[in-house]
Coordinates of C-alpha atoms and ligand atoms in Angstrom, one line a residue:
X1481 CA 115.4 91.2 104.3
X1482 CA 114.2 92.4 107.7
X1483 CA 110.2 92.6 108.0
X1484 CA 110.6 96.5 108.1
X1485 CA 112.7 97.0 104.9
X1486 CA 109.9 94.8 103.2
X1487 CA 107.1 96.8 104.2
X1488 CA 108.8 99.9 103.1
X1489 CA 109.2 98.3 100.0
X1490 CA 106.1 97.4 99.6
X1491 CA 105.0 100.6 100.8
X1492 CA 106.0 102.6 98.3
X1493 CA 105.5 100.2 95.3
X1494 CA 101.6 99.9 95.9
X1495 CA 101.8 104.2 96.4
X1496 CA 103.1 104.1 92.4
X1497 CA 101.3 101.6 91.0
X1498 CA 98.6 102.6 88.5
X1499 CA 95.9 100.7 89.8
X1500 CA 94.8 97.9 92.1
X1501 CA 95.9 95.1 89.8
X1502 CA 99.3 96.7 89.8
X1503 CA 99.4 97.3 93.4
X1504 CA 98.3 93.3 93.9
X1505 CA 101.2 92.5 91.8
X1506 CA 103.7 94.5 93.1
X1507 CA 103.2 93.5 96.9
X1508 CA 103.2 89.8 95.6
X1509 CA 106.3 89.9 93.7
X1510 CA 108.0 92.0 96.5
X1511 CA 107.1 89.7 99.2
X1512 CA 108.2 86.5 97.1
X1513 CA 111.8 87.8 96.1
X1514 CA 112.5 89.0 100.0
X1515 CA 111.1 86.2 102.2
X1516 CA 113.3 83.1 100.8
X1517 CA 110.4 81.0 102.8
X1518 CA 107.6 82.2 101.5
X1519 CA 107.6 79.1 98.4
X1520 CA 103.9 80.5 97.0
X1521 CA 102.7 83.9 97.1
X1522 CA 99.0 84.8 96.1
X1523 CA 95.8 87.1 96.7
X1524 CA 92.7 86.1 96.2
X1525 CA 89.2 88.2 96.0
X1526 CA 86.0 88.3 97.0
X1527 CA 83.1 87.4 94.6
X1528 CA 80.4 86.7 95.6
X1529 CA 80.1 83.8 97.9
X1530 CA 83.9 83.0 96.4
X1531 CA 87.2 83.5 96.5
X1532 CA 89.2 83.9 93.0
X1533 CA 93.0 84.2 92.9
X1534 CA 94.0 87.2 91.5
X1535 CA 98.1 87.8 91.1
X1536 CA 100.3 84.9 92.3
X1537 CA 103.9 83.6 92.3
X1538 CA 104.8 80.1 92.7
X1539 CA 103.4 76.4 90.9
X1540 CA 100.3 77.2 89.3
X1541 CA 97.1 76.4 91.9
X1542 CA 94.3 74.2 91.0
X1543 CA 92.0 76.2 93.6
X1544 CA 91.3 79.6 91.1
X1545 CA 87.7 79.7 93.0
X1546 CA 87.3 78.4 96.6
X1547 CA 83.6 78.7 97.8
X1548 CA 84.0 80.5 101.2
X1549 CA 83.2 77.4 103.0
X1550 CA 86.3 75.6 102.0
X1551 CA 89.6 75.4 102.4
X1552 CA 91.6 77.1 104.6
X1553 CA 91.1 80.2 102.6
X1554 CA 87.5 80.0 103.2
X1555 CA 88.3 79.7 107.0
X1556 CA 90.3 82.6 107.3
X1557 CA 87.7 84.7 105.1
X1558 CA 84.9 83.9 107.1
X1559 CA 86.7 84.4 109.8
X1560 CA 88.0 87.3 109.3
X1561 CA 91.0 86.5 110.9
X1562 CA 94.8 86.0 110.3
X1563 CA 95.1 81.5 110.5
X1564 CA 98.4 80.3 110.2
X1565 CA 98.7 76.5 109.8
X1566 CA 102.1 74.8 111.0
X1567 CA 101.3 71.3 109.4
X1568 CA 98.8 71.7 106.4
X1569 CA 98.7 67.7 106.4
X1570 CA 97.7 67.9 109.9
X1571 CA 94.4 70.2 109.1
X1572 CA 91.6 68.6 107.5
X1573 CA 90.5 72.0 106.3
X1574 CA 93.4 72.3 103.8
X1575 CA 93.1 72.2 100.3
X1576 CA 96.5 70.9 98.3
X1577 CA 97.8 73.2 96.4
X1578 CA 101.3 71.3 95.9
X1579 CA 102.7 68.0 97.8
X1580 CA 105.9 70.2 99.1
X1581 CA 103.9 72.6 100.9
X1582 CA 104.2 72.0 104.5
X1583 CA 102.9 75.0 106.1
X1584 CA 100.3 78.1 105.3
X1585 CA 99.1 81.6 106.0
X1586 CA 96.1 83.6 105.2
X1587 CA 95.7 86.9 106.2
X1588 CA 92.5 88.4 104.8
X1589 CA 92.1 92.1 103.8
X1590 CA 89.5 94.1 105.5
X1591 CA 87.7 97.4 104.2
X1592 CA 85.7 98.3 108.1
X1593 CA 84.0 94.7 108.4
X1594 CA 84.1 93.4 105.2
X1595 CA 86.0 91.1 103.4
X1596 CA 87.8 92.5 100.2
X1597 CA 89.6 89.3 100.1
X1598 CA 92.9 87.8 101.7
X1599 CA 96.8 87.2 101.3
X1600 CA 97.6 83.6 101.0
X1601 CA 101.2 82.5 101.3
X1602 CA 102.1 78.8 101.4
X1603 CA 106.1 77.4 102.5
X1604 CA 107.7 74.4 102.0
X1605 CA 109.4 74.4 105.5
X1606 CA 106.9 73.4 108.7
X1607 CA 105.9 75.7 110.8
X1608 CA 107.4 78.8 108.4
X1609 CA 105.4 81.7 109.6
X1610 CA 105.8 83.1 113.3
X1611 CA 104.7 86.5 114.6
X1612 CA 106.9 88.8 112.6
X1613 CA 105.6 87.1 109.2
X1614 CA 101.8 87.8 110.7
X1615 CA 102.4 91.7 111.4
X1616 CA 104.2 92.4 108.1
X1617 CA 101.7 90.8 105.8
X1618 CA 98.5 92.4 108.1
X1619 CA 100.3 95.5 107.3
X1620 CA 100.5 94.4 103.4
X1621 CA 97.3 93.8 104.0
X1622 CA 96.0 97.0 104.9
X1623 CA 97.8 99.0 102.0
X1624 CA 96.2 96.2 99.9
X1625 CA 92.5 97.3 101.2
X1626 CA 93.6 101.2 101.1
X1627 CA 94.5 100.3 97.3
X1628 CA 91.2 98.1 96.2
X1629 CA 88.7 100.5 98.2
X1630 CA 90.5 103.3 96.0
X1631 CA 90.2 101.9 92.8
X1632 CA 86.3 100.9 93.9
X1633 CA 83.9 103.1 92.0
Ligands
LIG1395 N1 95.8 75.8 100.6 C1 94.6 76.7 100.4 C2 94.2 76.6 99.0 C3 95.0 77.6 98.1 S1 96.5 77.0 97.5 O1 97.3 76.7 98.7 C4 97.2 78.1 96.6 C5 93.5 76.3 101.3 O2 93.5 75.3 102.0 O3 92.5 77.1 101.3

């Protein structure tokens, strides 16, 4: 599925969902079933000085809470930036989530300058995620934010 049709998708599935916790799922189980390389699909949030995963598809993770200093989570929420790792083994920030992942992204979701909390997407091929992969999930990323500001009281 082309970057395009997937955003569309996604689009219009966080627009119907019922609230923020239906929105997280929907973009997570949307972008699992169309990007054959994207192995693990999860979003964690912001509590605190942690990040807790929320909705995910793939091998259960050990890393439910990752303080903001770890990880390459933590790097990309403190950050505040988009980090895409082509050889997870290679980066002595990463945390294992299972021994057939070979390369990462995490895109964090931004309300203004904070941190509401980030997209993490992990592949078993090296070097999965390239420029196209970065602007469609920094897109998911801001209908994410749009959707947990909204439900915010
Ligand atoms: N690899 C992440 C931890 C999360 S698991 O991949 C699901 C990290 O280094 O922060």
């Amino acid at each position: 599925m082309t970057e395009d049709q997937l955003l569309t998708g996604v689009r219009s599935a966080i627009a119907a969902a019922p609230n923020a916790t239906g929105a997280m799922q929907q973009a997570v189980r949307l972008l699992k079933d169309g990007k054959p390389h994207y192995t693990w699909v999860g979003i964690y949030l912001i509590d605190g000085e942690e990040l807790v995963l929320g909705p995910f598809l793939g091998k259960p993770s050990p890393h439910t809470r990752i303080p903001l200093g770890r990880g390459i989570c933590g790097a990309a929420a403190t950050e505040k930036a988009t980090i895409i790792v082509d050889d997870v083994n290679a980066d002595p920030r990463y945390l294992a989530c299972s021994l057939e992942t070979k390369s990462e992204i995490v895109v964090p979701i931004m309300n203004g300058p904070e941190v509401l909390g980030e997209i993490d997407i992990d592949s078993d091929r090296p070097a999965a995620f390239g420029a196209g992969d970065r602007a469609l999930l920094e897109q998911v990323a801001t209908l994410l934010a749009e959707a947990l500001s909204d439900s915010q009281p």
